[in-house]
Amino acid sequence: MPWRRRRNRVSALEGGREEEAPPEAAAVPPALLTSPQQTEAAAERILLRGIFEIGRDSCDVVLSERALRWRPIQPERPAGDSKYDLLCKEEFIELKDIFSVKLKRRCSVKQQRSGTLLGITLFICLKKEQNKLKNSTLDLINLSEDHCDIWFRQFKKILAGFPNRPKSLKILLNPQSHKKEATQVYYEKVEPLLKLAGIKTDVTIMEYEGHALSLLKECELQGFDGVVCVGGDGSASEVAHALLLRAQKNAGMETDRILTPVRAQLPLGLIPAGSTNVLAHSLHGVPHVITATLHIIMGHVQLVDVCTFSTAGKLLRFGFSAMFGFGGRTLALAEKYRWMSPNQRRDFAVVKALAKLKAEDCEISFLPFNSSDDVQERRAQGSPKSDCNDQWQMIQGQFLNVSIMAIPCLCSVAPRGLAPNTRLNNGSMALIIARNTSRPEFIKHLKRYASVKNQFNFPFVETYTVEEVKVHPRNNTGGYNPEEEEDETASENCFPWNVDGDLMEVASEVHIRLHPRLISLYGGSMEEMIPK
């Protein structure tokens, strides 16, 4: 009989026992499916069928192996009545979009732990515009305890059958990220969704630079399905570096000299809580906290290319992108003004670096990308990169900026990306070189990143698709001093690099090598998801 809505306080509380689902219901006659696309649906095995109130309608609800379908129950009308067909149009959701199920109860003040059963609430992940995801609910109203218990346990059994979805996560939270908002972002937006999905969490606060590196070096990770970083680009890059170093150590490899690194053992989730969030933006297509959290909950995993940065044969770090010259100088300046807000610090450093714009005398060698399938397969299996068939190229001169990027590097100031033609896992890097030019022309080039125009359409800008790069500064008389009027002995003989938003100072040649699909990240567009 139809359930009438009452204006009492209603909450969705999980109930019932967590035992295995009961034996499957007896064979049910095929559902009455009349919409045009139901040929495939009719072939699916029906698990349960019953009557629930959805919205304001009593509905015939069918649970099959892949979807939940329902249509309003209407009195019989003459065949061919178009108005009737419209009213009875079937709706459905795919089971892979459901991430939690709770028993829905009406609670009074005296009933804190239980209440009158109203039905079942399904929590669903929906795709919105511009790559965003949102969480929504669907209420299946039925007052029968036995009826709801059977359906509830069947839904629980289905949700337990998605192997990629994490059940336990290690959370690394940087409380200093972007105006110290990361803690609030996690506890107000992320944690409630993780709890709703039944995911256990272990939270560690990152107290100092390098904390994630030391923690993940020794931390017991066997009980976790993934690691999540809540912070900005620097924190995310540090955690990715730490996970990859841990994988090399577990594989018995010498971490100082790595030619063919092994893949990280756990996927990494990135919750954008920094000032630029380039990594999370490139991964999800949008720097949106709820979207990032839902990708983690749903177990959407993508393999992503990673670079190694080394000098004199010694590994410096893993990373996704780097800038040398103007990009490195700007970051070195910004690091000196940490007391400013992130946006003020960034703008101030850009203006000051432009005022002291200086070209670096460099020799750049690179190995062009070879897209042939046999070469890529050989390299993906760990064969040496440089052999007799590889043709290194070399350019030299005065360069204002050199960018090497394995990901698109989307951000608010470059919505198309700093390297818009690069993908997350296409086995290549973008090498973007800005030769010496006048300050006004270079500023025009920088402004193009924020527009829809081609930022590379300048005579002094060159772009290459590469697999390896060697950057050798030829000015060995002191490197870069970020504040010439002050004593900066620590940086006196080093050149600054911006690696994923972290400052890396190196005195000599840096060798950047791409390693395809080296780390699994939670995220990406839903059509591009691959299994773990």
Short mmCIF file of C-alpha atoms in Angstrom, two decimals:
data_model
loop_
_atom_site.label_atom_id
_atom_site.label_comp_id
_atom_site.label_asym_id
_atom_site.label_seq_id
_atom_site.Cartn_x
_atom_site.Cartn_y
_atom_site.Cartn_z
CA MET A 1 0.00 0.00 0.00
CA PRO A 2 1.29 3.49 -0.74
CA TRP A 3 3.33 5.19 1.97
CA ARG A 4 2.32 8.75 2.82
CA ARG A 5 5.05 11.30 3.48
CA ARG A 6 5.19 12.71 6.99
CA ARG A 7 7.08 15.78 8.13
CA ASN A 8 9.12 13.99 10.81
CA ARG A 9 12.92 14.09 11.02
CA VAL A 10 14.29 11.31 8.81
CA SER A 11 17.82 9.95 8.74
CA ALA A 12 19.56 7.21 6.78
CA LEU A 13 21.08 4.79 9.25
CA GLU A 14 22.74 1.51 8.49
CA GLY A 15 20.97 -1.41 10.06
CA GLY A 16 20.63 -5.12 9.75
CA ARG A 17 23.29 -7.74 10.30
CA GLU A 18 26.49 -7.86 8.29
CA GLU A 19 26.12 -11.56 7.43
CA GLU A 20 26.19 -13.03 3.97
CA ALA A 21 23.26 -12.40 1.70
CA PRO A 22 20.41 -14.91 1.92
CA PRO A 23 19.90 -17.53 -0.79
CA GLU A 24 18.78 -15.93 -4.01
CA ALA A 25 15.08 -15.44 -4.43
CA ALA A 26 13.16 -17.93 -6.46
CA ALA A 27 13.01 -17.40 -10.18
CA VAL A 28 11.09 -14.25 -10.99
CA PRO A 29 9.28 -13.68 -14.26
CA PRO A 30 11.10 -11.24 -16.56
CA ALA A 31 10.35 -7.61 -15.83
CA LEU A 32 7.91 -5.75 -18.00
CA LEU A 33 10.43 -3.65 -19.91
CA THR A 34 8.97 -1.56 -22.68
CA SER A 35 11.54 1.16 -23.33
CA PRO A 36 13.47 0.79 -26.59
CA GLN A 37 16.90 0.16 -25.06
CA GLN A 38 15.84 -2.77 -22.89
CA THR A 39 16.81 -5.64 -25.21
CA GLU A 40 20.16 -6.00 -23.48
CA ALA A 41 18.62 -5.44 -20.04
CA ALA A 42 16.07 -8.21 -20.59
CA ALA A 43 18.93 -10.69 -21.03
CA GLU A 44 20.38 -9.85 -17.59
CA ARG A 45 19.68 -12.23 -14.75
CA ILE A 46 17.15 -10.77 -12.31
CA LEU A 47 18.21 -10.94 -8.68
CA LEU A 48 15.20 -9.37 -6.93
CA ARG A 49 11.91 -7.75 -7.80
CA GLY A 50 9.53 -5.86 -5.55
CA ILE A 51 7.43 -2.77 -4.95
CA PHE A 52 8.85 0.42 -3.46
CA GLU A 53 7.72 3.99 -3.33
CA ILE A 54 10.16 6.22 -5.24
CA GLY A 55 9.43 9.91 -5.17
CA ARG A 56 5.64 10.05 -4.98
CA ASP A 57 4.99 6.94 -7.05
CA SER A 58 4.59 3.30 -6.20
CA CYS A 59 7.04 1.55 -8.53
CA ASP A 60 7.77 -1.90 -9.86
CA VAL A 61 11.51 -2.23 -9.01
CA VAL A 62 13.82 -4.81 -10.59
CA LEU A 63 17.37 -5.50 -9.42
CA SER A 64 19.47 -7.26 -12.05
CA GLU A 65 23.17 -8.06 -12.23
CA ARG A 66 24.12 -4.66 -13.64
CA ALA A 67 21.36 -2.19 -12.92
CA LEU A 68 18.43 -1.18 -10.74
CA ARG A 69 15.35 -0.37 -12.86
CA TRP A 70 11.95 0.95 -11.90
CA ARG A 71 8.75 2.19 -13.49
CA PRO A 72 5.61 3.66 -11.90
CA ILE A 73 2.69 1.28 -11.40
CA GLN A 74 -0.28 2.73 -13.30
CA PRO A 75 -3.82 1.43 -13.86
CA GLU A 76 -4.34 -0.34 -17.17
CA ARG A 77 -5.10 1.92 -20.10
CA PRO A 78 -5.77 1.36 -23.77
CA ALA A 79 -2.74 0.23 -25.78
CA GLY A 80 -1.00 2.98 -27.71
CA ASP A 81 -1.90 5.71 -25.24
CA SER A 82 1.18 7.96 -25.62
CA LYS A 83 0.44 9.85 -22.40
CA TYR A 84 0.37 6.56 -20.52
CA ASP A 85 3.65 5.43 -22.11
CA LEU A 86 5.30 8.69 -21.05
CA LEU A 87 4.08 8.36 -17.47
CA CYS A 88 5.36 4.77 -17.31
CA LYS A 89 8.78 5.50 -18.72
CA GLU A 90 11.37 3.28 -17.08
CA GLU A 91 14.28 4.77 -15.15
CA PHE A 92 17.45 3.05 -14.03
CA ILE A 93 20.85 3.42 -12.37
CA GLU A 94 23.86 1.22 -12.97
CA LEU A 95 25.05 -0.71 -9.93
CA LYS A 96 28.65 0.41 -10.51
CA ASP A 97 27.52 3.97 -9.67
CA ILE A 98 26.28 3.00 -6.17
CA PHE A 99 28.88 3.40 -3.40
CA SER A 100 26.86 2.86 -0.22
CA VAL A 101 23.51 1.57 1.07
CA LYS A 102 21.82 2.29 4.40
CA LEU A 103 18.53 1.39 6.02
CA LYS A 104 16.39 4.53 6.23
CA ARG A 105 14.69 5.13 9.57
CA ARG A 106 12.63 7.85 11.17
CA CYS A 107 14.26 8.83 14.46
CA SER A 108 12.66 10.61 17.35
CA VAL A 109 14.45 12.27 20.24
CA LYS A 110 13.92 9.15 22.39
CA GLN A 111 15.16 6.81 19.62
CA GLN A 112 18.84 7.63 19.19
CA ARG A 113 20.04 4.28 17.82
CA SER A 114 17.04 2.98 15.94
CA GLY A 115 13.66 4.09 14.75
CA THR A 116 10.75 3.23 12.52
CA LEU A 117 11.96 1.62 9.31
CA LEU A 118 11.03 3.57 6.18
CA GLY A 119 13.02 1.74 3.53
CA ILE A 120 16.46 1.82 1.92
CA THR A 121 18.69 4.72 0.86
CA LEU A 122 21.18 4.24 -1.98
CA PHE A 123 24.14 6.64 -2.25
CA ILE A 124 25.14 7.24 -5.85
CA CYS A 125 28.05 8.81 -7.72
CA LEU A 126 26.83 10.95 -10.62
CA LYS A 127 28.81 12.66 -13.35
CA LYS A 128 28.21 16.40 -13.76
CA GLU A 129 29.51 18.92 -16.26
CA GLN A 130 33.21 19.76 -16.66
CA ASN A 131 34.49 16.42 -15.31
CA LYS A 132 32.88 16.97 -11.91
CA LEU A 133 31.33 14.17 -9.88
CA LYS A 134 28.66 14.59 -7.20
CA ASN A 135 27.08 12.32 -4.64
CA SER A 136 23.32 11.84 -4.68
CA THR A 137 20.72 9.61 -3.02
CA LEU A 138 17.80 7.45 -4.07
CA ASP A 139 15.20 6.41 -1.48
CA LEU A 140 13.36 3.09 -1.88
CA ILE A 141 10.44 3.33 0.54
CA ASN A 142 8.85 0.16 1.94
CA LEU A 143 7.78 -0.37 5.56
CA SER A 144 8.34 -4.14 5.60
CA GLU A 145 11.36 -5.11 7.73
CA ASP A 146 11.74 -8.51 6.03
CA HIS A 147 11.40 -7.11 2.52
CA CYS A 148 13.96 -4.35 3.12
CA ASP A 149 16.36 -6.69 4.90
CA ILE A 150 16.54 -9.00 1.86
CA TRP A 151 17.16 -6.09 -0.51
CA PHE A 152 19.60 -4.40 1.87
CA ARG A 153 21.78 -7.50 2.19
CA GLN A 154 21.70 -8.08 -1.56
CA PHE A 155 22.94 -4.53 -2.16
CA LYS A 156 25.69 -5.02 0.45
CA LYS A 157 26.77 -8.21 -1.30
CA ILE A 158 26.90 -6.43 -4.66
CA LEU A 159 28.97 -3.52 -3.27
CA ALA A 160 31.43 -5.95 -1.68
CA GLY A 161 32.01 -7.46 -5.11
CA PHE A 162 33.78 -4.43 -6.63
CA PRO A 163 37.46 -5.42 -6.22
CA ASN A 164 39.07 -2.04 -6.98
CA ARG A 165 37.22 -0.13 -4.28
CA PRO A 166 39.38 0.57 -1.23
CA LYS A 167 38.33 -0.66 2.20
CA SER A 168 41.21 0.87 4.17
CA LEU A 169 43.25 3.99 3.38
CA LYS A 170 46.35 5.65 4.81
CA ILE A 171 45.70 9.42 4.89
CA LEU A 172 48.59 11.91 4.87
CA LEU A 173 47.41 15.43 5.65
CA ASN A 174 49.47 18.60 5.32
CA PRO A 175 47.86 21.13 7.68
CA GLN A 176 49.98 24.01 6.29
CA SER A 177 48.64 23.77 2.73
CA HIS A 178 46.97 26.88 1.25
CA LYS A 179 46.12 29.15 4.18
CA LYS A 180 46.09 26.08 6.45
CA GLU A 181 42.75 24.95 5.01
CA ALA A 182 43.67 21.29 4.35
CA THR A 183 42.53 20.08 7.77
CA GLN A 184 39.13 21.71 7.37
CA VAL A 185 38.80 20.36 3.81
CA TYR A 186 39.47 16.82 4.98
CA TYR A 187 37.30 16.67 8.08
CA GLU A 188 34.34 18.59 6.61
CA LYS A 189 34.25 17.27 3.03
CA VAL A 190 36.38 14.15 2.60
CA GLU A 191 36.07 12.13 5.81
CA PRO A 192 32.22 12.14 5.89
CA LEU A 193 32.10 10.59 2.40
CA LEU A 194 34.76 8.00 3.26
CA LYS A 195 32.81 7.03 6.38
CA LEU A 196 29.59 6.84 4.39
CA ALA A 197 31.30 4.42 2.02
CA GLY A 198 32.48 2.28 4.94
CA ILE A 199 36.19 2.97 4.31
CA LYS A 200 38.51 2.72 7.31
CA THR A 201 41.12 5.47 7.58
CA ASP A 202 44.37 6.06 9.44
CA VAL A 203 45.31 9.76 9.44
CA THR A 204 48.83 11.10 9.90
CA ILE A 205 49.51 14.85 10.08
CA MET A 206 52.58 15.85 8.05
CA GLU A 207 54.55 17.98 10.50
CA TYR A 208 57.60 18.96 8.44
CA GLU A 209 59.03 18.82 4.93
CA GLY A 210 60.17 15.28 4.26
CA HIS A 211 57.82 13.77 6.87
CA ALA A 212 55.98 11.67 4.27
CA LEU A 213 59.29 10.41 2.93
CA SER A 214 60.51 9.21 6.33
CA LEU A 215 57.08 7.84 7.28
CA LEU A 216 56.48 5.79 4.13
CA LYS A 217 60.02 4.49 4.22
CA GLU A 218 59.26 2.38 7.29
CA CYS A 219 55.45 2.45 7.67
CA GLU A 220 53.61 -0.88 7.52
CA LEU A 221 51.37 -0.57 4.45
CA GLN A 222 50.20 -4.16 4.14
CA GLY A 223 46.80 -3.47 5.67
CA PHE A 224 45.97 -0.56 3.34
CA ASP A 225 44.44 -0.55 -0.13
CA GLY A 226 45.77 2.89 -1.01
CA VAL A 227 47.40 6.09 0.20
CA VAL A 228 45.70 9.51 0.06
CA CYS A 229 47.46 12.87 0.21
CA VAL A 230 45.50 15.94 1.35
CA GLY A 231 47.52 18.98 0.37
CA GLY A 232 49.07 20.85 -2.52
CA ASP A 233 51.46 19.92 -5.30
CA GLY A 234 54.52 19.78 -3.06
CA SER A 235 52.88 17.36 -0.63
CA ALA A 236 51.44 15.20 -3.42
CA SER A 237 54.79 14.99 -5.20
CA GLU A 238 56.58 14.10 -1.97
CA VAL A 239 54.14 11.26 -1.24
CA ALA A 240 54.41 9.94 -4.82
CA HIS A 241 58.21 10.06 -4.57
CA ALA A 242 58.08 8.25 -1.22
CA LEU A 243 55.78 5.50 -2.54
CA LEU A 244 58.04 4.88 -5.53
CA LEU A 245 61.17 4.80 -3.38
CA ARG A 246 59.43 2.32 -1.08
CA ALA A 247 58.62 0.10 -4.08
CA GLN A 248 62.29 0.10 -5.19
CA LYS A 249 63.41 -0.79 -1.66
CA ASN A 250 60.90 -3.64 -1.45
CA ALA A 251 62.15 -4.93 -4.81
CA GLY A 252 65.72 -4.97 -3.48
CA MET A 253 66.92 -2.23 -5.84
CA GLU A 254 69.65 0.30 -5.14
CA THR A 255 67.75 3.57 -4.76
CA ASP A 256 70.69 5.83 -5.60
CA ARG A 257 70.96 4.53 -9.17
CA ILE A 258 67.72 3.40 -10.79
CA LEU A 259 67.53 2.71 -14.52
CA THR A 260 64.33 0.66 -14.68
CA PRO A 261 62.22 1.37 -11.57
CA VAL A 262 59.37 -0.93 -10.55
CA ARG A 263 55.80 0.25 -10.20
CA ALA A 264 54.47 1.63 -6.90
CA GLN A 265 52.57 -1.06 -5.00
CA LEU A 266 49.63 1.03 -3.80
CA PRO A 267 47.51 3.57 -5.68
CA LEU A 268 47.72 7.20 -4.61
CA GLY A 269 44.75 9.52 -4.17
CA LEU A 270 45.14 13.29 -4.43
CA ILE A 271 42.77 15.63 -2.58
CA PRO A 272 43.38 19.18 -3.88
CA ALA A 273 43.99 21.44 -0.87
CA GLY A 274 46.87 23.61 -2.10
CA SER A 275 47.22 26.91 -3.93
CA THR A 276 47.63 25.60 -7.50
CA ASN A 277 46.81 21.85 -7.38
CA VAL A 278 48.41 21.13 -10.77
CA LEU A 279 48.66 17.37 -10.15
CA ALA A 280 45.07 16.93 -9.00
CA HIS A 281 43.74 19.26 -11.71
CA SER A 282 45.59 17.32 -14.43
CA LEU A 283 44.39 14.01 -13.02
CA HIS A 284 40.70 14.81 -12.53
CA GLY A 285 40.29 17.57 -15.10
CA VAL A 286 39.09 19.88 -12.34
CA PRO A 287 40.47 20.80 -8.85
CA HIS A 288 37.30 19.68 -7.06
CA VAL A 289 37.48 18.05 -3.62
CA ILE A 290 34.25 16.01 -3.89
CA THR A 291 35.22 14.77 -7.36
CA ALA A 292 38.63 13.62 -6.11
CA THR A 293 37.06 11.90 -3.09
CA LEU A 294 34.46 10.06 -5.16
CA HIS A 295 37.11 8.81 -7.60
CA ILE A 296 38.88 7.27 -4.61
CA ILE A 297 35.69 5.74 -3.18
CA MET A 298 34.66 4.30 -6.55
CA GLY A 299 38.11 2.79 -7.11
CA HIS A 300 38.72 4.60 -10.41
CA VAL A 301 42.41 3.94 -11.01
CA GLN A 302 44.66 5.21 -13.78
CA LEU A 303 48.30 4.38 -14.47
CA VAL A 304 50.38 7.54 -14.94
CA ASP A 305 53.83 8.20 -16.40
CA VAL A 306 56.56 9.37 -14.02
CA CYS A 307 59.99 10.96 -14.55
CA THR A 308 63.26 10.31 -12.75
CA PHE A 309 65.59 13.25 -12.14
CA SER A 310 69.24 12.35 -11.69
CA THR A 311 72.66 14.00 -11.77
CA ALA A 312 76.00 12.29 -12.29
CA GLY A 313 74.15 8.97 -12.38
CA LYS A 314 72.61 9.48 -8.92
CA LEU A 315 68.83 9.65 -8.46
CA LEU A 316 67.60 12.97 -7.14
CA ARG A 317 63.88 12.26 -7.09
CA PHE A 318 60.78 11.06 -8.93
CA GLY A 319 58.41 13.67 -10.36
CA PHE A 320 55.86 14.58 -13.01
CA SER A 321 57.03 17.97 -14.32
CA ALA A 322 59.90 20.41 -14.05
CA MET A 323 60.88 23.95 -15.03
CA PHE A 324 64.38 25.38 -15.28
CA GLY A 325 65.28 29.03 -15.77
CA PHE A 326 62.41 31.46 -15.20
CA GLY A 327 60.19 28.78 -13.60
CA GLY A 328 62.93 27.71 -11.19
CA ARG A 329 63.94 31.28 -10.36
CA THR A 330 60.34 32.26 -9.61
CA LEU A 331 59.90 29.39 -7.16
CA ALA A 332 63.25 30.12 -5.48
CA LEU A 333 62.09 33.68 -4.88
CA ALA A 334 58.63 32.60 -3.67
CA GLU A 335 60.19 30.25 -1.11
CA LYS A 336 61.85 33.26 0.54
CA TYR A 337 58.47 34.88 1.25
CA ARG A 338 56.56 32.06 2.93
CA TRP A 339 55.01 34.58 5.32
CA MET A 340 52.89 35.91 2.44
CA SER A 341 49.66 34.27 1.32
CA PRO A 342 50.17 31.76 -1.55
CA ASN A 343 48.69 34.03 -4.23
CA GLN A 344 50.57 37.10 -3.03
CA ARG A 345 53.81 35.11 -2.83
CA ARG A 346 53.36 33.74 -6.34
CA ASP A 347 52.49 37.12 -7.91
CA PHE A 348 55.32 38.89 -6.10
CA ALA A 349 57.86 36.27 -7.21
CA VAL A 350 56.70 36.43 -10.84
CA VAL A 351 57.00 40.21 -10.95
CA LYS A 352 60.42 40.17 -9.31
CA ALA A 353 61.72 37.39 -11.58
CA LEU A 354 60.48 39.31 -14.62
CA ALA A 355 62.23 42.45 -13.37
CA LYS A 356 65.49 40.48 -13.18
CA LEU A 357 64.80 38.37 -16.26
CA LYS A 358 67.96 36.50 -17.20
CA ALA A 359 68.72 33.81 -19.77
CA GLU A 360 70.71 30.70 -18.89
CA ASP A 361 73.52 29.51 -21.14
CA CYS A 362 72.64 25.83 -21.62
CA GLU A 363 73.26 22.75 -23.66
CA ILE A 364 70.12 20.64 -24.00
CA SER A 365 70.25 17.08 -25.33
CA PHE A 366 67.07 15.09 -25.91
CA LEU A 367 65.87 11.77 -27.27
CA PRO A 368 62.81 12.28 -29.52
CA PHE A 369 59.75 10.18 -28.81
CA ASN A 370 59.50 7.02 -30.92
CA SER A 371 55.85 6.00 -31.12
CA SER A 372 56.33 2.63 -32.84
CA ASP A 373 54.60 -0.15 -30.90
CA ASP A 374 57.57 -2.52 -30.76
CA VAL A 375 59.90 0.15 -29.40
CA GLN A 376 57.37 1.25 -26.78
CA GLU A 377 56.71 -2.33 -25.69
CA ARG A 378 60.44 -2.99 -25.36
CA ARG A 379 60.93 0.13 -23.28
CA ALA A 380 57.89 -0.52 -21.13
CA GLN A 381 59.44 -3.88 -20.25
CA GLY A 382 62.55 -2.15 -19.00
CA SER A 383 64.94 -2.41 -21.93
CA PRO A 384 67.71 0.21 -21.98
CA LYS A 385 66.60 3.51 -23.44
CA SER A 386 69.69 4.50 -25.35
CA ASP A 387 70.73 2.05 -28.04
CA CYS A 388 72.12 2.27 -31.55
CA ASN A 389 68.71 3.03 -33.04
CA ASP A 390 68.10 6.05 -30.81
CA GLN A 391 69.19 9.39 -32.22
CA TRP A 392 69.93 12.02 -29.61
CA GLN A 393 69.60 15.66 -30.65
CA MET A 394 71.32 18.65 -29.11
CA ILE A 395 70.59 22.38 -29.02
CA GLN A 396 72.50 25.08 -27.21
CA GLY A 397 72.21 28.77 -26.54
CA GLN A 398 70.60 31.29 -24.20
CA PHE A 399 67.26 30.06 -22.76
CA LEU A 400 64.81 32.00 -20.61
CA ASN A 401 62.84 28.91 -19.59
CA VAL A 402 62.94 25.15 -20.12
CA SER A 403 59.90 23.01 -19.23
CA ILE A 404 59.84 19.20 -19.19
CA MET A 405 56.36 17.80 -18.48
CA ALA A 406 54.93 14.28 -18.42
CA ILE A 407 51.42 15.52 -17.56
CA PRO A 408 49.29 18.37 -19.01
CA CYS A 409 49.85 20.59 -15.92
CA LEU A 410 46.39 22.15 -15.76
CA CYS A 411 45.91 24.97 -13.28
CA SER A 412 43.88 28.14 -12.76
CA VAL A 413 46.43 30.33 -14.54
CA ALA A 414 46.70 27.85 -17.46
CA PRO A 415 43.27 26.22 -17.93
CA ARG A 416 44.40 24.46 -21.13
CA GLY A 417 47.56 23.30 -19.39
CA LEU A 418 51.22 24.28 -19.46
CA ALA A 419 51.67 21.31 -21.81
CA PRO A 420 48.22 20.89 -23.41
CA ASN A 421 49.28 18.21 -25.90
CA THR A 422 50.63 15.88 -23.22
CA ARG A 423 48.56 13.09 -21.68
CA LEU A 424 48.86 11.26 -18.36
CA ASN A 425 50.15 8.01 -19.82
CA ASN A 426 51.12 8.37 -23.47
CA GLY A 427 54.76 7.41 -22.85
CA SER A 428 56.25 10.80 -23.73
CA MET A 429 57.16 14.18 -22.26
CA ALA A 430 56.74 17.69 -23.61
CA LEU A 431 59.98 19.67 -23.89
CA ILE A 432 59.12 23.37 -24.18
CA ILE A 433 61.97 25.84 -24.67
CA ALA A 434 61.77 29.65 -24.61
CA ARG A 435 64.90 31.13 -26.12
CA ASN A 436 66.23 34.53 -25.15
CA THR A 437 63.99 37.40 -26.22
CA SER A 438 62.85 40.79 -24.97
CA ARG A 439 60.95 41.09 -21.72
CA PRO A 440 57.72 42.34 -23.41
CA GLU A 441 57.71 39.39 -25.82
CA PHE A 442 58.29 36.89 -23.03
CA ILE A 443 55.44 38.45 -21.01
CA LYS A 444 53.15 38.05 -24.05
CA HIS A 445 54.10 34.38 -24.13
CA LEU A 446 53.24 33.96 -20.43
CA LYS A 447 49.89 35.74 -20.81
CA ARG A 448 48.90 33.35 -23.58
CA TYR A 449 48.70 30.48 -21.06
CA ALA A 450 45.59 32.07 -19.54
CA SER A 451 43.87 32.49 -22.92
CA VAL A 452 42.56 30.17 -25.63
CA LYS A 453 45.31 31.25 -28.03
CA ASN A 454 48.31 29.07 -28.81
CA GLN A 455 50.98 29.93 -26.23
CA PHE A 456 53.67 28.37 -28.41
CA ASN A 457 53.04 30.50 -31.50
CA PHE A 458 56.13 32.66 -31.00
CA PRO A 459 59.40 32.55 -32.97
CA PHE A 460 61.45 32.12 -29.78
CA VAL A 461 59.39 29.14 -28.45
CA GLU A 462 60.22 25.57 -29.51
CA THR A 463 58.35 22.39 -28.55
CA TYR A 464 59.47 18.77 -28.80
CA THR A 465 57.95 15.42 -27.83
CA VAL A 466 60.68 13.45 -26.07
CA GLU A 467 61.54 10.44 -23.91
CA GLU A 468 64.71 11.71 -22.26
CA VAL A 469 66.29 15.12 -21.69
CA LYS A 470 69.65 16.29 -20.38
CA VAL A 471 69.98 19.93 -19.31
CA HIS A 472 73.58 21.06 -18.88
CA PRO A 473 74.11 24.66 -17.69
CA ARG A 474 77.34 26.01 -19.12
CA ASN A 475 77.58 28.93 -16.72
CA ASN A 476 79.69 27.47 -13.92
CA THR A 477 80.60 30.75 -12.29
CA GLY A 478 78.08 30.77 -9.49
CA GLY A 479 74.67 29.63 -10.62
CA TYR A 480 71.70 31.68 -9.47
CA ASN A 481 71.51 33.85 -6.39
CA PRO A 482 67.78 34.51 -5.72
CA GLU A 483 68.50 37.79 -3.92
CA GLU A 484 71.71 39.27 -5.25
CA GLU A 485 71.83 42.05 -2.67
CA GLU A 486 71.71 39.49 0.19
CA ASP A 487 74.12 36.78 1.24
CA GLU A 488 72.76 33.51 -0.22
CA THR A 489 75.71 31.16 0.21
CA ALA A 490 73.46 28.07 0.35
CA SER A 491 72.36 28.58 -3.26
CA GLU A 492 75.52 30.17 -4.51
CA ASN A 493 76.74 27.29 -6.68
CA CYS A 494 73.39 25.71 -7.56
CA PHE A 495 70.73 26.23 -10.19
CA PRO A 496 67.09 26.23 -9.04
CA TRP A 497 64.58 23.77 -10.52
CA ASN A 498 60.83 23.76 -9.97
CA VAL A 499 59.83 20.07 -9.73
CA ASP A 500 56.09 19.69 -9.10
CA GLY A 501 56.11 22.89 -7.05
CA ASP A 502 59.12 21.83 -4.97
CA LEU A 503 62.44 23.63 -5.13
CA MET A 504 65.34 21.39 -6.24
CA GLU A 505 68.80 22.95 -6.38
CA VAL A 506 71.44 21.25 -8.51
CA ALA A 507 74.93 22.41 -9.42
CA SER A 508 75.43 20.41 -12.62
CA GLU A 509 73.65 18.55 -15.43
CA VAL A 510 70.23 17.05 -14.76
CA HIS A 511 69.07 13.96 -16.65
CA ILE A 512 65.28 13.51 -16.92
CA ARG A 513 64.03 10.10 -18.05
CA LEU A 514 60.39 9.09 -18.57
CA HIS A 515 59.07 5.79 -17.16
CA PRO A 516 55.66 4.82 -18.60
CA ARG A 517 52.77 3.94 -16.28
CA LEU A 518 54.89 3.79 -13.16
CA ILE A 519 52.31 4.80 -10.55
CA SER A 520 48.57 4.21 -10.08
CA LEU A 521 46.51 7.28 -9.22
CA TYR A 522 42.87 7.43 -8.18
CA GLY A 523 41.12 9.62 -10.73
CA GLY A 524 40.83 10.60 -14.36
CA SER A 525 37.78 10.69 -16.60
CA MET A 526 35.39 7.81 -15.97
CA GLU A 527 35.64 6.62 -19.59
CA GLU A 528 39.41 6.18 -19.25
CA MET A 529 39.38 4.10 -16.07
CA ILE A 530 41.47 0.95 -16.11
CA PRO A 531 41.58 -1.83 -13.53
CA LYS A 532 44.19 -1.75 -10.78
#
